[in-house]
Amino acid sequence: MKISTWTPFFLLILAVLASGCATPSKEHYYWGNYQPLILAMYVEPGSVDSFTQIEKLTEDLQQAEGNGQAPPPGLYAHLGMMYAINGNQSLAEDAFQQERDLFPEAAVFIDGMMARALSRNEASDANTQ
Amino acid sequence: MPIRNSLRVLISLTVPILIAGCVNAPPYDYTALETSRPRSILVLPPVNNSIEVNAPYIFLAGISRPLAEKGYYVFPVAVIDTFLKENGLPTPYEMNAIPLDKIEEFIGADAVLYVSIEDWGQKYQLVSSTTKVHAELRLVDVRTGDLLWDAKVIAVETSDDAGMGILGALVNAIATQIAHSVSDNTYRVSSTASYLAVHNKSNGLLHGPYFNPEGVQHWNLTKSSEPKAIDTSKGSGL
């Protein structure tokens, strides 16, 4: 089989194009539905309700685990917000806690949010009594 | 979809990258970024200077991935947006005016990415359509207010009729316009362009604390038959 003399040059060009410039070649996180859900939330309001989002994000978490990839920063917090919208406070707290455990950088924000939610709940409990 | 496939897409995006990314440019001054070494980035919803109302949030939806893959903790963009709206800041305009000490106190971010959308949209002509995105990025240290990094995200993509005749092209243009009437091509173009700006070797962002040089080849992972253990030796060198 005769290999064209141009083949090495062609491969070289390919290699330069693939490695020389900034291309997203390797990824650490499993991105799945996280970003498309955010897009849909804002561009087509109402197209993805909290239940749909929880379902999609939970699928992503399973897929990430199956792949041996980490869930991306923000995914657990976003999931927590969806649980909170549904009024599922304990699952919301679990998800926020996961975000904080994976990424300690989120601590100030998550702790503050949870503390404010707690004081709101206490206030509303006090009002109903 | 056969209609879309029949359109030959000429990505003029690659040309500016080849010019800007690979040819020797004056080295970017990373002194401030190296001094600050932020671990986390808060991306505020962009200020809009274009006429496309959805542009800020289309851009916002695609910005977490490039920054996180560069190794930074990226605050959850929609959670942050909701939080700020609930706290009396209804639009990106007010959000972009939050004093840095408040950001440090309530969000605890090391750096803030301010984004302004300068031009955005898709134009349909008889035989082609053009997608344009142009955003300007400024990364600022929350404690000092110093500018750590800046970049322009600019891309123009033209889809062109390749010898289909004017009627076929017109039908295609209309079909494409309907198919993409909501989110159109700008999401794909802007997220790709953001990735390229953040990961650019000559003036992109430096690696953050979570950067994984042993990261996996993402195209291998779309197949469900892939073994659980990830082989990073495969395909790492062309």
Tab-separated table of C-alpha atoms in Angstrom:
chain	number	residue	atom	x	y	z
A	1	MET	CA	0.000	0.000	0.000
A	2	LYS	CA	1.432	3.291	-1.042
A	3	ILE	CA	1.112	6.074	1.442
A	4	SER	CA	0.987	9.470	-0.115
A	5	THR	CA	4.011	11.611	0.608
A	6	TRP	CA	1.591	14.316	1.673
A	7	THR	CA	0.081	12.251	4.454
A	8	PRO	CA	2.673	13.164	7.109
A	9	PHE	CA	2.270	16.846	6.298
A	10	PHE	CA	-1.480	16.556	6.506
A	11	LEU	CA	-1.222	14.821	9.879
A	12	LEU	CA	1.221	17.435	11.080
A	13	ILE	CA	-1.207	20.211	10.161
A	14	LEU	CA	-3.976	18.353	11.945
A	15	ALA	CA	-1.816	17.921	15.024
A	16	VAL	CA	-0.927	21.612	15.058
A	17	LEU	CA	-4.569	22.599	14.671
A	18	ALA	CA	-5.659	20.221	17.393
A	19	SER	CA	-2.959	20.924	19.925
A	20	GLY	CA	-1.578	24.358	19.126
A	21	CYS	CA	-4.623	26.471	19.596
A	22	ALA	CA	-7.079	26.766	22.413
A	23	THR	CA	-9.500	23.926	21.824
A	24	PRO	CA	-11.636	22.301	24.505
A	25	SER	CA	-9.980	18.907	24.218
A	26	LYS	CA	-10.141	17.614	27.789
A	27	GLU	CA	-12.849	18.037	30.366
A	28	HIS	CA	-12.754	17.426	34.066
A	29	TYR	CA	-16.480	17.705	34.793
A	30	TYR	CA	-19.565	16.034	33.370
A	31	TRP	CA	-21.658	18.950	32.079
A	32	GLY	CA	-24.762	17.169	30.809
A	33	ASN	CA	-27.949	19.233	31.137
A	34	TYR	CA	-26.790	21.931	33.566
A	35	GLN	CA	-26.041	24.720	31.087
A	36	PRO	CA	-28.872	23.882	28.598
A	37	LEU	CA	-31.344	23.998	31.523
A	38	ILE	CA	-30.134	27.465	32.484
A	39	LEU	CA	-30.490	28.567	28.861
A	40	ALA	CA	-34.043	27.188	28.673
A	41	MET	CA	-35.037	28.785	32.007
A	42	TYR	CA	-34.238	32.240	30.730
A	43	VAL	CA	-34.918	32.054	27.009
A	44	GLU	CA	-38.105	29.999	27.177
A	45	PRO	CA	-39.520	30.759	30.644
A	46	GLY	CA	-41.820	27.997	31.819
A	47	SER	CA	-40.382	25.418	29.420
A	48	VAL	CA	-38.472	23.606	32.150
A	49	ASP	CA	-40.247	23.456	35.493
A	50	SER	CA	-38.483	22.543	38.742
A	51	PHE	CA	-39.564	18.883	38.515
A	52	THR	CA	-38.083	18.515	35.032
A	53	GLN	CA	-34.890	20.199	36.172
A	54	ILE	CA	-34.554	17.894	39.192
A	55	GLU	CA	-35.050	14.880	36.940
A	56	LYS	CA	-32.450	16.042	34.406
A	57	LEU	CA	-29.881	17.064	37.017
A	58	THR	CA	-30.295	13.785	38.897
A	59	GLU	CA	-29.664	11.935	35.628
A	60	ASP	CA	-26.528	14.026	35.184
A	61	LEU	CA	-25.265	13.053	38.634
A	62	GLN	CA	-25.698	9.369	37.822
A	63	GLN	CA	-24.062	9.791	34.427
A	64	ALA	CA	-21.138	11.666	35.985
A	65	GLU	CA	-20.619	8.884	38.483
A	66	GLY	CA	-20.804	6.254	35.763
A	67	ASN	CA	-18.179	8.154	33.807
A	68	GLY	CA	-15.945	8.670	36.807
A	69	GLN	CA	-16.284	12.424	36.308
A	70	ALA	CA	-17.070	15.060	38.902
A	71	PRO	CA	-20.307	17.067	38.837
A	72	PRO	CA	-19.539	20.663	37.788
A	73	PRO	CA	-19.425	23.569	40.240
A	74	GLY	CA	-22.905	24.955	40.684
A	75	LEU	CA	-24.871	21.833	39.763
A	76	TYR	CA	-25.702	20.808	43.336
A	77	ALA	CA	-26.580	24.370	44.322
A	78	HIS	CA	-28.844	24.687	41.288
A	79	LEU	CA	-30.481	21.370	42.208
A	80	GLY	CA	-30.928	22.683	45.755
A	81	MET	CA	-32.714	25.758	44.415
A	82	MET	CA	-35.098	23.516	42.427
A	83	TYR	CA	-35.905	21.451	45.546
A	84	ALA	CA	-36.489	24.680	47.469
A	85	ILE	CA	-38.907	25.897	44.768
A	86	ASN	CA	-40.849	22.659	45.282
A	87	GLY	CA	-40.919	23.275	49.033
A	88	ASN	CA	-38.717	20.262	49.712
A	89	GLN	CA	-36.534	21.878	52.354
A	90	SER	CA	-34.550	18.855	53.513
A	91	LEU	CA	-33.523	17.747	49.996
A	92	ALA	CA	-32.660	21.367	49.222
A	93	GLU	CA	-30.404	21.545	52.275
A	94	ASP	CA	-28.741	18.237	51.358
A	95	ALA	CA	-27.967	19.494	47.873
A	96	PHE	CA	-26.600	22.834	49.141
A	97	GLN	CA	-24.466	20.921	51.622
A	98	GLN	CA	-23.081	18.748	48.795
A	99	GLU	CA	-22.098	21.859	46.850
A	100	ARG	CA	-20.323	23.207	49.922
A	101	ASP	CA	-18.544	19.898	50.617
A	102	LEU	CA	-17.301	19.572	47.034
A	103	PHE	CA	-16.341	23.233	46.793
A	104	PRO	CA	-15.476	24.984	50.066
A	105	GLU	CA	-15.290	28.247	48.055
A	106	ALA	CA	-19.110	28.219	48.173
A	107	ALA	CA	-19.240	28.226	52.004
A	108	VAL	CA	-19.949	31.934	52.610
A	109	PHE	CA	-22.764	32.019	50.065
A	110	ILE	CA	-24.364	28.682	50.981
A	111	ASP	CA	-24.116	29.189	54.763
A	112	GLY	CA	-25.634	32.652	54.472
A	113	MET	CA	-28.452	31.400	52.280
A	114	MET	CA	-29.253	28.513	54.621
A	115	ALA	CA	-29.127	30.724	57.719
A	116	ARG	CA	-31.509	33.243	56.145
A	117	ALA	CA	-33.870	30.457	55.032
A	118	LEU	CA	-33.829	29.078	58.577
A	119	SER	CA	-34.625	32.427	60.180
A	120	ARG	CA	-37.425	32.998	57.635
A	121	ASN	CA	-38.914	29.604	58.500
A	122	GLU	CA	-38.676	30.314	62.217
A	123	ALA	CA	-40.366	33.659	61.702
A	124	SER	CA	-43.197	32.114	59.715
A	125	ASP	CA	-43.551	29.332	62.292
A	126	ALA	CA	-43.811	31.957	65.019
A	127	ASN	CA	-46.473	33.781	62.988
A	128	THR	CA	-48.613	30.702	62.562
A	129	GLN	CA	-48.502	29.803	66.233
B	1	MET	CA	-32.153	17.326	10.283
B	2	PRO	CA	-31.461	17.119	6.525
B	3	ILE	CA	-32.370	20.748	5.863
B	4	ARG	CA	-29.772	21.966	8.275
B	5	ASN	CA	-27.167	19.499	7.111
B	6	SER	CA	-27.533	20.689	3.569
B	7	LEU	CA	-26.389	24.127	4.587
B	8	ARG	CA	-22.676	24.330	4.353
B	9	VAL	CA	-21.507	26.135	7.386
B	10	LEU	CA	-18.409	28.217	7.023
B	11	ILE	CA	-16.989	28.953	10.368
B	12	SER	CA	-15.150	32.172	10.120
B	13	LEU	CA	-14.508	31.781	13.842
B	14	THR	CA	-11.432	29.690	13.111
B	15	VAL	CA	-9.731	32.389	11.111
B	16	PRO	CA	-9.419	35.017	13.866
B	17	ILE	CA	-8.347	32.246	16.259
B	18	LEU	CA	-5.568	31.151	13.979
B	19	ILE	CA	-4.486	34.750	13.639
B	20	ALA	CA	-4.958	35.757	17.268
B	21	GLY	CA	-4.200	32.543	19.108
B	22	CYS	CA	-1.233	30.974	17.405
B	23	VAL	CA	0.762	33.777	15.907
B	24	ASN	CA	3.093	35.535	18.307
B	25	ALA	CA	1.235	38.297	20.051
B	26	PRO	CA	2.741	40.580	22.693
B	27	PRO	CA	2.672	38.536	25.940
B	28	TYR	CA	-0.286	39.211	28.220
B	29	ASP	CA	0.629	40.809	31.543
B	30	TYR	CA	-0.451	38.297	34.196
B	31	THR	CA	1.215	40.049	37.154
B	32	ALA	CA	-2.038	41.034	38.895
B	33	LEU	CA	-3.625	37.608	38.325
B	34	GLU	CA	-0.535	35.811	39.633
B	35	THR	CA	-0.504	37.999	42.728
B	36	SER	CA	-4.209	37.558	43.421
B	37	ARG	CA	-4.522	33.821	42.594
B	38	PRO	CA	-8.334	33.694	42.888
B	39	ARG	CA	-9.976	30.324	43.564
B	40	SER	CA	-13.543	31.329	42.843
B	41	ILE	CA	-15.273	33.470	40.237
B	42	LEU	CA	-18.646	35.152	40.509
B	43	VAL	CA	-20.077	35.805	37.045
B	44	LEU	CA	-22.615	38.607	37.233
B	45	PRO	CA	-25.402	38.663	34.633
B	46	PRO	CA	-24.010	40.757	31.758
B	47	VAL	CA	-24.888	44.350	30.994
B	48	ASN	CA	-26.557	44.569	27.598
B	49	ASN	CA	-25.453	47.119	25.016
B	50	SER	CA	-26.971	45.175	22.133
B	51	ILE	CA	-30.580	45.182	20.919
B	52	GLU	CA	-31.120	41.450	21.624
B	53	VAL	CA	-32.964	41.292	24.966
B	54	ASN	CA	-32.009	37.680	25.693
B	55	ALA	CA	-28.298	38.146	24.980
B	56	PRO	CA	-27.116	38.503	28.622
B	57	TYR	CA	-28.694	35.265	29.767
B	58	ILE	CA	-27.764	33.322	26.616
B	59	PHE	CA	-24.169	34.341	27.304
B	60	LEU	CA	-24.495	33.574	31.026
B	61	ALA	CA	-25.786	30.044	30.322
B	62	GLY	CA	-22.577	29.132	28.493
B	63	ILE	CA	-19.874	30.739	30.647
B	64	SER	CA	-19.610	28.330	33.628
B	65	ARG	CA	-18.093	25.499	31.616
B	66	PRO	CA	-15.017	27.296	30.232
B	67	LEU	CA	-14.188	28.900	33.593
B	68	ALA	CA	-14.702	25.715	35.625
B	69	GLU	CA	-12.711	23.614	33.187
B	70	LYS	CA	-9.939	26.179	33.575
B	71	GLY	CA	-9.892	25.214	37.250
B	72	TYR	CA	-12.016	27.830	39.041
B	73	TYR	CA	-15.003	27.453	41.299
B	74	VAL	CA	-17.816	29.197	39.437
B	75	PHE	CA	-20.777	30.289	41.529
B	76	PRO	CA	-24.097	28.856	40.268
B	77	VAL	CA	-25.153	31.550	37.808
B	78	ALA	CA	-28.932	31.050	38.009
B	79	VAL	CA	-28.916	30.688	41.801
B	80	ILE	CA	-26.926	33.918	42.096
B	81	ASP	CA	-29.236	35.714	39.677
B	82	THR	CA	-32.279	34.582	41.681
B	83	PHE	CA	-30.619	35.550	44.954
B	84	LEU	CA	-29.811	39.050	43.681
B	85	LYS	CA	-33.307	39.564	42.271
B	86	GLU	CA	-34.853	38.499	45.585
B	87	ASN	CA	-32.629	41.059	47.284
B	88	GLY	CA	-33.889	44.047	45.358
B	89	LEU	CA	-31.643	44.034	42.288
B	90	PRO	CA	-34.034	43.392	39.399
B	91	THR	CA	-31.703	43.736	36.412
B	92	PRO	CA	-28.043	43.168	35.471
B	93	TYR	CA	-27.609	46.949	35.517
B	94	GLU	CA	-28.141	47.102	39.310
B	95	MET	CA	-26.277	43.824	39.884
B	96	ASN	CA	-23.176	45.176	38.186
B	97	ALA	CA	-23.160	48.119	40.592
B	98	ILE	CA	-22.936	46.037	43.800
B	99	PRO	CA	-20.010	47.274	45.916
B	100	LEU	CA	-17.189	44.730	46.121
B	101	ASP	CA	-17.304	44.584	49.929
B	102	LYS	CA	-20.932	43.413	49.736
B	103	ILE	CA	-19.912	40.678	47.299
B	104	GLU	CA	-17.210	39.571	49.699
B	105	GLU	CA	-19.608	39.625	52.638
B	106	PHE	CA	-22.605	37.830	51.090
B	107	ILE	CA	-21.086	35.666	48.373
B	108	GLY	CA	-17.457	35.249	49.392
B	109	ALA	CA	-16.109	35.288	45.853
B	110	ASP	CA	-12.402	35.929	45.244
B	111	ALA	CA	-12.999	37.538	41.860
B	112	VAL	CA	-15.914	38.949	39.880
B	113	LEU	CA	-16.309	38.605	36.135
B	114	TYR	CA	-18.021	41.658	34.664
B	115	VAL	CA	-19.381	41.117	31.190
B	116	SER	CA	-20.828	43.582	28.715
B	117	ILE	CA	-22.583	42.463	25.566
B	118	GLU	CA	-21.609	44.804	22.736
B	119	ASP	CA	-23.177	43.133	19.708
B	120	TRP	CA	-25.395	40.089	19.389
B	121	GLY	CA	-27.717	38.398	16.961
B	122	GLN	CA	-28.552	36.554	13.870
B	123	LYS	CA	-29.337	38.115	10.508
B	124	TYR	CA	-31.078	36.304	7.683
B	125	GLN	CA	-30.506	37.218	4.091
B	126	LEU	CA	-31.857	35.369	1.072
B	127	VAL	CA	-28.995	32.929	0.738
B	128	SER	CA	-27.216	33.009	4.053
B	129	SER	CA	-27.439	33.851	7.694
B	130	THR	CA	-24.870	35.495	9.889
B	131	THR	CA	-24.516	34.947	13.625
B	132	LYS	CA	-22.570	37.509	15.586
B	133	VAL	CA	-21.556	37.642	19.219
B	134	HIS	CA	-19.355	40.230	20.875
B	135	ALA	CA	-18.874	40.394	24.627
B	136	GLU	CA	-16.207	42.110	26.715
B	137	LEU	CA	-14.948	40.428	29.884
B	138	ARG	CA	-13.236	41.969	32.916
B	139	LEU	CA	-12.111	39.869	35.878
B	140	VAL	CA	-11.680	41.958	39.040
B	141	ASP	CA	-10.199	41.099	42.447
B	142	VAL	CA	-12.917	41.421	45.085
B	143	ARG	CA	-10.568	42.587	47.857
B	144	THR	CA	-8.440	45.104	45.955
B	145	GLY	CA	-10.609	45.996	42.959
B	146	ASP	CA	-7.606	45.361	40.693
B	147	LEU	CA	-8.175	44.243	37.129
B	148	LEU	CA	-6.850	40.665	36.945
B	149	TRP	CA	-7.640	39.700	33.372
B	150	ASP	CA	-9.649	40.955	30.437
B	151	ALA	CA	-10.716	39.506	27.133
B	152	LYS	CA	-12.980	40.012	24.172
B	153	VAL	CA	-15.295	37.232	23.083
B	154	ILE	CA	-15.961	37.877	19.410
B	155	ALA	CA	-17.249	35.452	16.819
B	156	VAL	CA	-18.964	35.694	13.464
B	157	GLU	CA	-20.389	32.616	11.823
B	158	THR	CA	-21.836	32.597	8.334
B	159	SER	CA	-23.959	29.806	6.975
B	160	ASP	CA	-23.957	29.920	3.236
B	161	ASP	CA	-25.901	28.412	0.396
B	162	ALA	CA	-23.702	26.007	-1.542
B	163	GLY	CA	-25.197	25.892	-5.038
B	164	MET	CA	-28.731	25.079	-3.988
B	165	GLY	CA	-30.471	27.684	-6.060
B	166	ILE	CA	-32.243	30.686	-4.702
B	167	LEU	CA	-35.536	28.970	-3.883
B	168	GLY	CA	-33.942	26.113	-1.960
B	169	ALA	CA	-31.851	28.588	-0.039
B	170	LEU	CA	-34.869	30.709	0.789
B	171	VAL	CA	-36.758	27.673	2.106
B	172	ASN	CA	-33.747	26.669	4.161
B	173	ALA	CA	-33.276	30.137	5.563
B	174	ILE	CA	-36.915	30.241	6.647
B	175	ALA	CA	-36.771	26.713	8.086
B	176	THR	CA	-33.608	27.516	10.016
B	177	GLN	CA	-35.136	30.758	11.230
B	178	ILE	CA	-38.170	28.920	12.595
B	179	ALA	CA	-36.140	26.089	14.083
B	180	HIS	CA	-33.974	28.550	15.949
B	181	SER	CA	-36.447	31.302	16.568
B	182	VAL	CA	-36.051	31.043	20.307
B	183	SER	CA	-32.477	30.420	21.275
B	184	ASP	CA	-31.014	30.471	17.745
B	185	ASN	CA	-27.355	29.878	17.022
B	186	THR	CA	-26.012	32.500	19.378
B	187	TYR	CA	-25.813	30.147	22.368
B	188	ARG	CA	-23.604	27.673	20.508
B	189	VAL	CA	-21.469	30.403	18.969
B	190	SER	CA	-21.077	32.374	22.207
B	191	SER	CA	-20.244	29.341	24.372
B	192	THR	CA	-17.644	28.159	21.852
B	193	ALA	CA	-16.177	31.644	21.609
B	194	SER	CA	-16.114	31.969	25.412
B	195	TYR	CA	-14.270	28.660	25.688
B	196	LEU	CA	-11.710	29.813	23.185
B	197	ALA	CA	-11.203	33.166	24.921
B	198	VAL	CA	-10.783	31.632	28.390
B	199	HIS	CA	-8.548	28.784	27.203
B	200	ASN	CA	-6.501	30.781	24.699
B	201	LYS	CA	-2.827	29.944	25.187
B	202	SER	CA	-1.432	33.422	24.657
B	203	ASN	CA	-3.934	35.656	26.462
B	204	GLY	CA	-6.449	33.320	28.108
B	205	LEU	CA	-6.997	32.833	31.818
B	206	LEU	CA	-4.317	31.098	33.901
B	207	HIS	CA	-5.130	27.729	35.473
B	208	GLY	CA	-7.174	27.816	38.671
B	209	PRO	CA	-6.857	25.482	41.693
B	210	TYR	CA	-9.121	22.736	40.303
B	211	PHE	CA	-7.434	22.549	36.911
B	212	ASN	CA	-6.926	18.928	36.017
B	213	PRO	CA	-4.088	18.301	33.569
B	214	GLU	CA	-5.048	14.621	33.578
B	215	GLY	CA	-8.560	15.512	32.471
B	216	VAL	CA	-10.381	13.021	30.344
B	217	GLN	CA	-10.994	13.265	26.629
B	218	HIS	CA	-14.588	14.375	26.613
B	219	TRP	CA	-15.508	12.777	23.282
B	220	ASN	CA	-14.676	9.328	24.699
B	221	LEU	CA	-17.165	9.832	27.470
B	222	THR	CA	-20.235	10.334	25.368
B	223	LYS	CA	-20.313	6.594	24.648
B	224	SER	CA	-22.078	4.598	27.336
B	225	SER	CA	-19.973	1.518	26.511
B	226	GLU	CA	-16.864	3.178	27.843
B	227	PRO	CA	-15.252	1.345	30.745
B	228	LYS	CA	-15.566	2.969	34.122
B	229	ALA	CA	-11.861	3.513	34.583
B	230	ILE	CA	-10.672	6.377	32.464
B	231	ASP	CA	-7.629	5.859	30.352
B	232	THR	CA	-5.945	9.201	29.987
B	233	SER	CA	-3.008	7.825	28.051
B	234	LYS	CA	-5.260	7.180	25.084
B	235	GLY	CA	-5.467	9.978	22.598
B	236	SER	CA	-3.486	12.434	24.666
B	237	GLY	CA	-0.903	12.958	21.943
B	238	LEU	CA	-1.819	13.198	18.325
